[in-house]
Amino acid sequence: MDSQNTLPLKKLLVAEDNESNFLLLMTILKKDYQIIHAVDGLETIQKYREYSPDAILMDIKMPNMNGLEATREIRKLNTCIPIIVVSAFAFDGDKQEARQAGCTDYLVKPIDSRLLKETLKKYLP
């Protein structure tokens, strides 16, 4: 028996307001992670508190509170959780702003499924 198959799946909070983007991420990751979905920054903070995920995939542009504001709030509660931006904003300034907010890594949409899985494995071995 493979002991990896008996371990509980790591919890991944996906903060994404676009349904088709979320469904793509869900399709790529559902076999390897327990997925928790939030559609805006405020819900991301609430679900972070409720579920204590192992990592967060964070869109930047979301309603009510953007991903960078949500990251700053979560960093007040947990300085170690991996927060990986998944965004269409690809400029160096956007990446720098995300790092300053406390994001751990930055992936650009459209998402490369192999790179996404490798990035998550780097932070959730």
Tab-separated table of N, CA and C in Angstrom:
chain	number	residue	atom	x	y	z
A	1	MET	N	0.848	-1.183	0.000
A	1	MET	CA	0.000	0.000	0.000
A	1	MET	C	0.891	1.242	0.000
A	2	ASP	N	0.570	2.188	-0.846
A	2	ASP	CA	1.332	3.433	-0.940
A	2	ASP	C	0.882	4.367	0.174
A	3	SER	N	1.800	4.721	1.063
A	3	SER	CA	1.428	5.547	2.220
A	3	SER	C	1.006	6.948	1.807
A	4	GLN	N	1.454	7.427	0.648
A	4	GLN	CA	1.050	8.768	0.213
A	4	GLN	C	-0.444	8.836	-0.050
A	5	ASN	N	-1.038	7.744	-0.503
A	5	ASN	CA	-2.460	7.744	-0.800
A	5	ASN	C	-3.317	7.806	0.457
A	6	THR	N	-2.753	7.498	1.612
A	6	THR	CA	-3.533	7.514	2.837
A	6	THR	C	-3.416	8.841	3.584
A	7	LEU	N	-2.500	9.696	3.169
A	7	LEU	CA	-2.348	10.990	3.828
A	7	LEU	C	-3.480	11.921	3.416
A	8	PRO	N	-3.959	12.758	4.336
A	8	PRO	CA	-4.994	13.715	3.942
A	8	PRO	C	-4.424	14.723	2.943
A	9	LEU	N	-5.278	15.180	2.048
A	9	LEU	CA	-4.855	16.178	1.070
A	9	LEU	C	-4.584	17.512	1.756
A	10	LYS	N	-3.586	18.212	1.276
A	10	LYS	CA	-3.312	19.553	1.792
A	10	LYS	C	-4.420	20.485	1.320
A	11	LYS	N	-4.746	21.466	2.174
A	11	LYS	CA	-5.819	22.408	1.858
A	11	LYS	C	-5.248	23.608	1.111
A	12	LEU	N	-5.882	23.939	-0.004
A	12	LEU	CA	-5.453	25.040	-0.844
A	12	LEU	C	-6.617	26.006	-1.009
A	13	LEU	N	-6.437	27.226	-0.528
A	13	LEU	CA	-7.452	28.266	-0.674
A	13	LEU	C	-7.189	28.982	-1.993
A	14	VAL	N	-8.183	28.972	-2.884
A	14	VAL	CA	-8.060	29.613	-4.193
A	14	VAL	C	-8.941	30.855	-4.199
A	15	ALA	N	-8.299	32.027	-4.215
A	15	ALA	CA	-9.002	33.309	-4.249
A	15	ALA	C	-9.072	33.753	-5.704
A	16	GLU	N	-10.223	33.562	-6.316
A	16	GLU	CA	-10.397	33.846	-7.744
A	16	GLU	C	-11.854	34.192	-8.005
A	17	ASP	N	-12.112	35.396	-8.525
A	17	ASP	CA	-13.485	35.823	-8.753
A	17	ASP	C	-14.033	35.390	-10.109
A	18	ASN	N	-13.176	35.024	-11.042
A	18	ASN	CA	-13.613	34.605	-12.371
A	18	ASN	C	-13.888	33.099	-12.353
A	19	GLU	N	-15.134	32.733	-12.618
A	19	GLU	CA	-15.555	31.332	-12.502
A	19	GLU	C	-14.766	30.413	-13.434
A	20	SER	N	-14.544	30.824	-14.679
A	20	SER	CA	-13.817	29.944	-15.603
A	20	SER	C	-12.360	29.777	-15.186
A	21	ASN	N	-11.733	30.833	-14.657
A	21	ASN	CA	-10.363	30.700	-14.145
A	21	ASN	C	-10.320	29.750	-12.955
A	22	PHE	N	-11.320	29.869	-12.065
A	22	PHE	CA	-11.377	28.968	-10.913
A	22	PHE	C	-11.553	27.518	-11.362
A	23	LEU	N	-12.457	27.295	-12.320
A	23	LEU	CA	-12.703	25.928	-12.787
A	23	LEU	C	-11.455	25.321	-13.417
A	24	LEU	N	-10.668	26.124	-14.123
A	24	LEU	CA	-9.415	25.634	-14.686
A	24	LEU	C	-8.457	25.210	-13.571
A	25	LEU	N	-8.291	26.074	-12.564
A	25	LEU	CA	-7.417	25.739	-11.435
A	25	LEU	C	-7.912	24.489	-10.709
A	26	MET	N	-9.218	24.405	-10.531
A	26	MET	CA	-9.826	23.250	-9.861
A	26	MET	C	-9.529	21.963	-10.640
A	27	THR	N	-9.676	22.022	-11.950
A	27	THR	CA	-9.414	20.853	-12.790
A	27	THR	C	-7.966	20.397	-12.667
A	28	ILE	N	-7.047	21.347	-12.640
A	28	ILE	CA	-5.622	21.029	-12.553
A	28	ILE	C	-5.255	20.445	-11.187
A	29	LEU	N	-5.891	20.946	-10.121
A	29	LEU	CA	-5.404	20.671	-8.764
A	29	LEU	C	-6.260	19.740	-7.906
A	30	LYS	N	-7.485	19.427	-8.326
A	30	LYS	CA	-8.421	18.726	-7.428
A	30	LYS	C	-7.961	17.337	-7.000
A	31	LYS	N	-7.118	16.672	-7.794
A	31	LYS	CA	-6.647	15.336	-7.396
A	31	LYS	C	-5.612	15.401	-6.283
A	32	ASP	N	-4.896	16.516	-6.211
A	32	ASP	CA	-3.775	16.614	-5.280
A	32	ASP	C	-4.046	17.472	-4.043
A	33	TYR	N	-5.119	18.263	-4.071
A	33	TYR	CA	-5.385	19.202	-2.976
A	33	TYR	C	-6.875	19.266	-2.675
A	34	GLN	N	-7.184	19.568	-1.423
A	34	GLN	CA	-8.555	19.907	-1.047
A	34	GLN	C	-8.716	21.391	-1.374
A	35	ILE	N	-9.623	21.729	-2.282
A	35	ILE	CA	-9.764	23.103	-2.766
A	35	ILE	C	-10.858	23.827	-1.990
A	36	ILE	N	-10.522	25.020	-1.526
A	36	ILE	CA	-11.472	25.922	-0.869
A	36	ILE	C	-11.518	27.171	-1.744
A	37	HIS	N	-12.719	27.634	-2.088
A	37	HIS	CA	-12.856	28.751	-3.033
A	37	HIS	C	-13.342	30.015	-2.329
A	38	ALA	N	-12.737	31.135	-2.688
A	38	ALA	CA	-13.185	32.458	-2.242
A	38	ALA	C	-13.254	33.355	-3.473
A	39	VAL	N	-14.239	34.256	-3.514
A	39	VAL	CA	-14.440	35.078	-4.711
A	39	VAL	C	-13.998	36.525	-4.552
A	40	ASP	N	-13.579	36.909	-3.354
A	40	ASP	CA	-13.051	38.261	-3.159
A	40	ASP	C	-12.115	38.263	-1.951
A	41	GLY	N	-11.466	39.398	-1.740
A	41	GLY	CA	-10.485	39.477	-0.667
A	41	GLY	C	-11.074	39.282	0.720
A	42	LEU	N	-12.263	39.832	0.945
A	42	LEU	CA	-12.895	39.687	2.264
A	42	LEU	C	-13.223	38.223	2.559
A	43	GLU	N	-13.779	37.536	1.558
A	43	GLU	CA	-14.098	36.117	1.743
A	43	GLU	C	-12.819	35.288	1.903
A	44	THR	N	-11.746	35.703	1.243
A	44	THR	CA	-10.470	35.002	1.377
A	44	THR	C	-9.995	35.033	2.827
A	45	ILE	N	-10.063	36.195	3.449
A	45	ILE	CA	-9.651	36.322	4.851
A	45	ILE	C	-10.549	35.464	5.748
A	46	GLN	N	-11.852	35.524	5.509
A	46	GLN	CA	-12.802	34.743	6.312
A	46	GLN	C	-12.521	33.244	6.167
A	47	LYS	N	-12.316	32.776	4.931
A	47	LYS	CA	-12.077	31.343	4.721
A	47	LYS	C	-10.690	30.935	5.214
A	48	TYR	N	-9.733	31.851	5.169
A	48	TYR	CA	-8.422	31.558	5.763
A	48	TYR	C	-8.601	31.252	7.251
A	49	ARG	N	-9.354	32.102	7.941
A	49	ARG	CA	-9.582	31.911	9.384
A	49	ARG	C	-10.364	30.629	9.662
A	50	GLU	N	-11.341	30.344	8.822
A	50	GLU	CA	-12.222	29.198	9.040
A	50	GLU	C	-11.536	27.856	8.744
A	51	TYR	N	-10.745	27.784	7.679
A	51	TYR	CA	-10.212	26.498	7.215
A	51	TYR	C	-8.725	26.278	7.476
A	52	SER	N	-7.974	27.299	7.844
A	52	SER	CA	-6.518	27.184	8.049
A	52	SER	C	-5.843	26.422	6.903
A	53	PRO	N	-5.901	26.965	5.691
A	53	PRO	CA	-5.310	26.259	4.551
A	53	PRO	C	-3.792	26.171	4.666
A	54	ASP	N	-3.221	25.262	3.880
A	54	ASP	CA	-1.766	25.092	3.849
A	54	ASP	C	-1.092	26.096	2.919
A	55	ALA	N	-1.842	26.600	1.936
A	55	ALA	CA	-1.325	27.602	1.002
A	55	ALA	C	-2.505	28.331	0.371
A	56	ILE	N	-2.201	29.475	-0.254
A	56	ILE	CA	-3.228	30.288	-0.906
A	56	ILE	C	-2.770	30.629	-2.316
A	57	LEU	N	-3.677	30.435	-3.285
A	57	LEU	CA	-3.487	30.980	-4.626
A	57	LEU	C	-4.328	32.242	-4.685
A	58	MET	N	-3.705	33.382	-4.985
A	58	MET	CA	-4.356	34.684	-4.829
A	58	MET	C	-4.395	35.451	-6.144
A	59	ASP	N	-5.598	35.718	-6.628
A	59	ASP	CA	-5.763	36.645	-7.743
A	59	ASP	C	-5.574	38.054	-7.185
A	60	ILE	N	-5.109	38.972	-8.003
A	60	ILE	CA	-4.931	40.342	-7.514
A	60	ILE	C	-6.204	41.153	-7.657
A	61	LYS	N	-6.789	41.132	-8.846
A	61	LYS	CA	-7.953	41.984	-9.109
A	61	LYS	C	-9.232	41.231	-8.769
A	62	MET	N	-9.802	41.578	-7.606
A	62	MET	CA	-11.053	40.971	-7.156
A	62	MET	C	-11.930	42.067	-6.557
A	63	PRO	N	-13.244	41.839	-6.500
A	63	PRO	CA	-14.136	42.842	-5.913
A	63	PRO	C	-14.007	42.921	-4.389
A	64	ASN	N	-14.547	43.983	-3.828
A	64	ASN	CA	-14.629	44.258	-2.382
A	64	ASN	C	-13.278	44.523	-1.728
A	65	MET	N	-12.324	43.648	-1.920
A	65	MET	CA	-10.963	43.844	-1.419
A	65	MET	C	-10.052	43.089	-2.375
A	66	ASN	N	-9.030	43.759	-2.903
A	66	ASN	CA	-8.170	43.071	-3.871
A	66	ASN	C	-7.230	42.086	-3.174
A	67	GLY	N	-6.537	41.302	-3.983
A	67	GLY	CA	-5.677	40.253	-3.450
A	67	GLY	C	-4.499	40.756	-2.644
A	68	LEU	N	-3.977	41.929	-3.008
A	68	LEU	CA	-2.840	42.467	-2.252
A	68	LEU	C	-3.274	42.930	-0.866
A	69	GLU	N	-4.450	43.566	-0.790
A	69	GLU	CA	-4.974	43.971	0.524
A	69	GLU	C	-5.249	42.735	1.386
A	70	ALA	N	-5.838	41.708	0.778
A	70	ALA	CA	-6.117	40.472	1.521
A	70	ALA	C	-4.814	39.833	2.000
A	71	THR	N	-3.789	39.865	1.153
A	71	THR	CA	-2.486	39.310	1.542
A	71	THR	C	-1.933	40.044	2.753
A	72	ARG	N	-1.998	41.370	2.733
A	72	ARG	CA	-1.495	42.156	3.877
A	72	ARG	C	-2.223	41.778	5.164
A	73	GLU	N	-3.534	41.584	5.079
A	73	GLU	CA	-4.312	41.216	6.267
A	73	GLU	C	-3.949	39.806	6.750
A	74	ILE	N	-3.802	38.873	5.832
A	74	ILE	CA	-3.444	37.503	6.214
A	74	ILE	C	-2.041	37.471	6.811
A	75	ARG	N	-1.141	38.282	6.291
A	75	ARG	CA	0.227	38.333	6.830
A	75	ARG	C	0.247	38.817	8.278
A	76	LYS	N	-0.747	39.594	8.691
A	76	LYS	CA	-0.839	40.008	10.098
A	76	LYS	C	-1.143	38.802	10.990
A	77	LEU	N	-1.790	37.781	10.411
A	77	LEU	CA	-2.184	36.584	11.154
A	77	LEU	C	-1.176	35.447	11.020
A	78	ASN	N	-0.494	35.388	9.869
A	78	ASN	CA	0.422	34.275	9.587
A	78	ASN	C	1.498	34.759	8.624
A	79	THR	N	2.714	34.807	9.092
A	79	THR	CA	3.815	35.293	8.256
A	79	THR	C	4.429	34.191	7.400
A	80	CYS	N	4.046	32.943	7.625
A	80	CYS	CA	4.717	31.812	6.963
A	80	CYS	C	3.925	31.155	5.837
A	81	ILE	N	2.610	31.265	5.826
A	81	ILE	CA	1.822	30.548	4.821
A	81	ILE	C	2.216	30.991	3.407
A	82	PRO	N	2.427	30.037	2.499
A	82	PRO	CA	2.720	30.416	1.118
A	82	PRO	C	1.499	31.077	0.464
A	83	ILE	N	1.694	32.276	-0.043
A	83	ILE	CA	0.659	32.994	-0.792
A	83	ILE	C	1.228	33.224	-2.187
A	84	ILE	N	0.640	32.542	-3.162
A	84	ILE	CA	1.140	32.579	-4.531
A	84	ILE	C	0.146	33.345	-5.393
A	85	VAL	N	0.600	34.447	-5.964
A	85	VAL	CA	-0.246	35.237	-6.848
A	85	VAL	C	-0.418	34.484	-8.161
A	86	VAL	N	-1.657	34.476	-8.652
A	86	VAL	CA	-1.964	33.971	-9.986
A	86	VAL	C	-2.714	35.107	-10.669
A	87	SER	N	-2.026	35.823	-11.572
A	87	SER	CA	-2.586	37.055	-12.112
A	87	SER	C	-2.215	37.263	-13.571
A	88	ALA	N	-3.058	38.003	-14.278
A	88	ALA	CA	-2.760	38.397	-15.656
A	88	ALA	C	-1.791	39.572	-15.692
A	89	PHE	N	-1.604	40.246	-14.567
A	89	PHE	CA	-0.672	41.378	-14.504
A	89	PHE	C	0.753	40.840	-14.494
A	90	ALA	N	1.495	41.099	-15.582
A	90	ALA	CA	2.800	40.458	-15.758
A	90	ALA	C	3.982	41.413	-15.661
A	91	PHE	N	3.744	42.684	-15.395
A	91	PHE	CA	4.845	43.645	-15.355
A	91	PHE	C	5.661	43.501	-14.075
A	92	ASP	N	6.942	43.867	-14.153
A	92	ASP	CA	7.829	43.777	-12.990
A	92	ASP	C	7.294	44.584	-11.814
A	93	GLY	N	6.683	45.735	-12.083
A	93	GLY	CA	6.120	46.559	-11.018
A	93	GLY	C	5.015	45.839	-10.267
A	94	ASP	N	4.198	45.077	-10.988
A	94	ASP	CA	3.129	44.293	-10.352
A	94	ASP	C	3.719	43.219	-9.444
A	95	LYS	N	4.765	42.560	-9.932
A	95	LYS	CA	5.416	41.512	-9.140
A	95	LYS	C	6.075	42.099	-7.897
A	96	GLN	N	6.691	43.261	-8.056
A	96	GLN	CA	7.342	43.914	-6.915
A	96	GLN	C	6.305	44.329	-5.876
A	97	GLU	N	5.182	44.873	-6.342
A	97	GLU	CA	4.113	45.273	-5.418
A	97	GLU	C	3.571	44.054	-4.659
A	98	ALA	N	3.453	42.932	-5.352
A	98	ALA	CA	2.975	41.701	-4.706
A	98	ALA	C	3.964	41.229	-3.645
A	99	ARG	N	5.248	41.281	-3.958
A	99	ARG	CA	6.268	40.886	-2.965
A	99	ARG	C	6.213	41.804	-1.746
A	100	GLN	N	6.050	43.100	-1.989
A	100	GLN	CA	5.979	44.052	-0.876
A	100	GLN	C	4.750	43.801	-0.007
A	101	ALA	N	3.670	43.318	-0.610
A	101	ALA	CA	2.457	43.009	0.155
A	101	ALA	C	2.621	41.734	0.981
A	102	GLY	N	3.618	40.907	0.630
A	102	GLY	CA	3.857	39.685	1.388
A	102	GLY	C	3.643	38.402	0.616
A	103	CYS	N	3.457	38.495	-0.695
A	103	CYS	CA	3.268	37.287	-1.501
A	103	CYS	C	4.577	36.517	-1.614
A	104	THR	N	4.465	35.212	-1.624
A	104	THR	CA	5.615	34.321	-1.640
A	104	THR	C	6.149	34.104	-3.050
A	105	ASP	N	5.235	34.020	-4.022
A	105	ASP	CA	5.621	33.746	-5.404
A	105	ASP	C	4.572	34.354	-6.325
A	106	TYR	N	4.848	34.329	-7.638
A	106	TYR	CA	4.004	35.024	-8.609
A	106	TYR	C	3.955	34.216	-9.892
A	107	LEU	N	2.763	33.800	-10.291
A	107	LEU	CA	2.558	33.094	-11.554
A	107	LEU	C	1.654	33.938	-12.446
A	108	VAL	N	1.972	33.959	-13.733
A	108	VAL	CA	1.231	34.799	-14.677
A	108	VAL	C	0.230	33.945	-15.459
A	109	LYS	N	-1.001	34.477	-15.579
A	109	LYS	CA	-2.018	33.844	-16.420
A	109	LYS	C	-1.689	34.168	-17.874
A	110	PRO	N	-1.999	33.298	-18.823
A	110	PRO	CA	-2.643	32.004	-18.623
A	110	PRO	C	-1.709	31.028	-17.909
A	111	ILE	N	-2.304	30.234	-17.053
A	111	ILE	CA	-1.540	29.345	-16.183
A	111	ILE	C	-0.970	28.158	-16.952
A	112	ASP	N	0.274	27.863	-16.675
A	112	ASP	CA	0.944	26.658	-17.164
A	112	ASP	C	0.765	25.613	-16.056
A	113	SER	N	0.017	24.552	-16.334
A	113	SER	CA	-0.325	23.583	-15.281
A	113	SER	C	0.919	22.932	-14.673
A	114	ARG	N	1.916	22.643	-15.481
A	114	ARG	CA	3.142	22.028	-14.962
A	114	ARG	C	3.851	22.977	-13.997
A	115	LEU	N	3.975	24.241	-14.385
A	115	LEU	CA	4.631	25.233	-13.529
A	115	LEU	C	3.843	25.452	-12.238
A	116	LEU	N	2.531	25.476	-12.329
A	116	LEU	CA	1.688	25.632	-11.139
A	116	LEU	C	1.932	24.483	-10.162
A	117	LYS	N	1.916	23.253	-10.652
A	117	LYS	CA	2.134	22.095	-9.780
A	117	LYS	C	3.537	22.107	-9.176
A	118	GLU	N	4.534	22.453	-9.987
A	118	GLU	CA	5.911	22.519	-9.477
A	118	GLU	C	6.047	23.589	-8.399
A	119	THR	N	5.414	24.732	-8.615
A	119	THR	CA	5.488	25.820	-7.641
A	119	THR	C	4.846	25.400	-6.327
A	120	LEU	N	3.682	24.776	-6.391
A	120	LEU	CA	3.024	24.324	-5.166
A	120	LEU	C	3.854	23.266	-4.445
A	121	LYS	N	4.456	22.349	-5.180
A	121	LYS	CA	5.285	21.315	-4.544
A	121	LYS	C	6.504	21.922	-3.862
A	122	LYS	N	7.000	23.019	-4.411
A	122	LYS	CA	8.147	23.702	-3.800
A	122	LYS	C	7.786	24.210	-2.401
A	123	TYR	N	6.565	24.707	-2.232
A	123	TYR	CA	6.150	25.268	-0.942
A	123	TYR	C	5.402	24.272	-0.059
A	124	LEU	N	4.860	23.228	-0.665
A	124	LEU	CA	4.123	22.198	0.084
A	124	LEU	C	4.692	20.829	-0.267
A	125	PRO	N	5.889	20.527	0.226
A	125	PRO	CA	6.533	19.253	-0.155
A	125	PRO	C	5.777	18.039	0.368
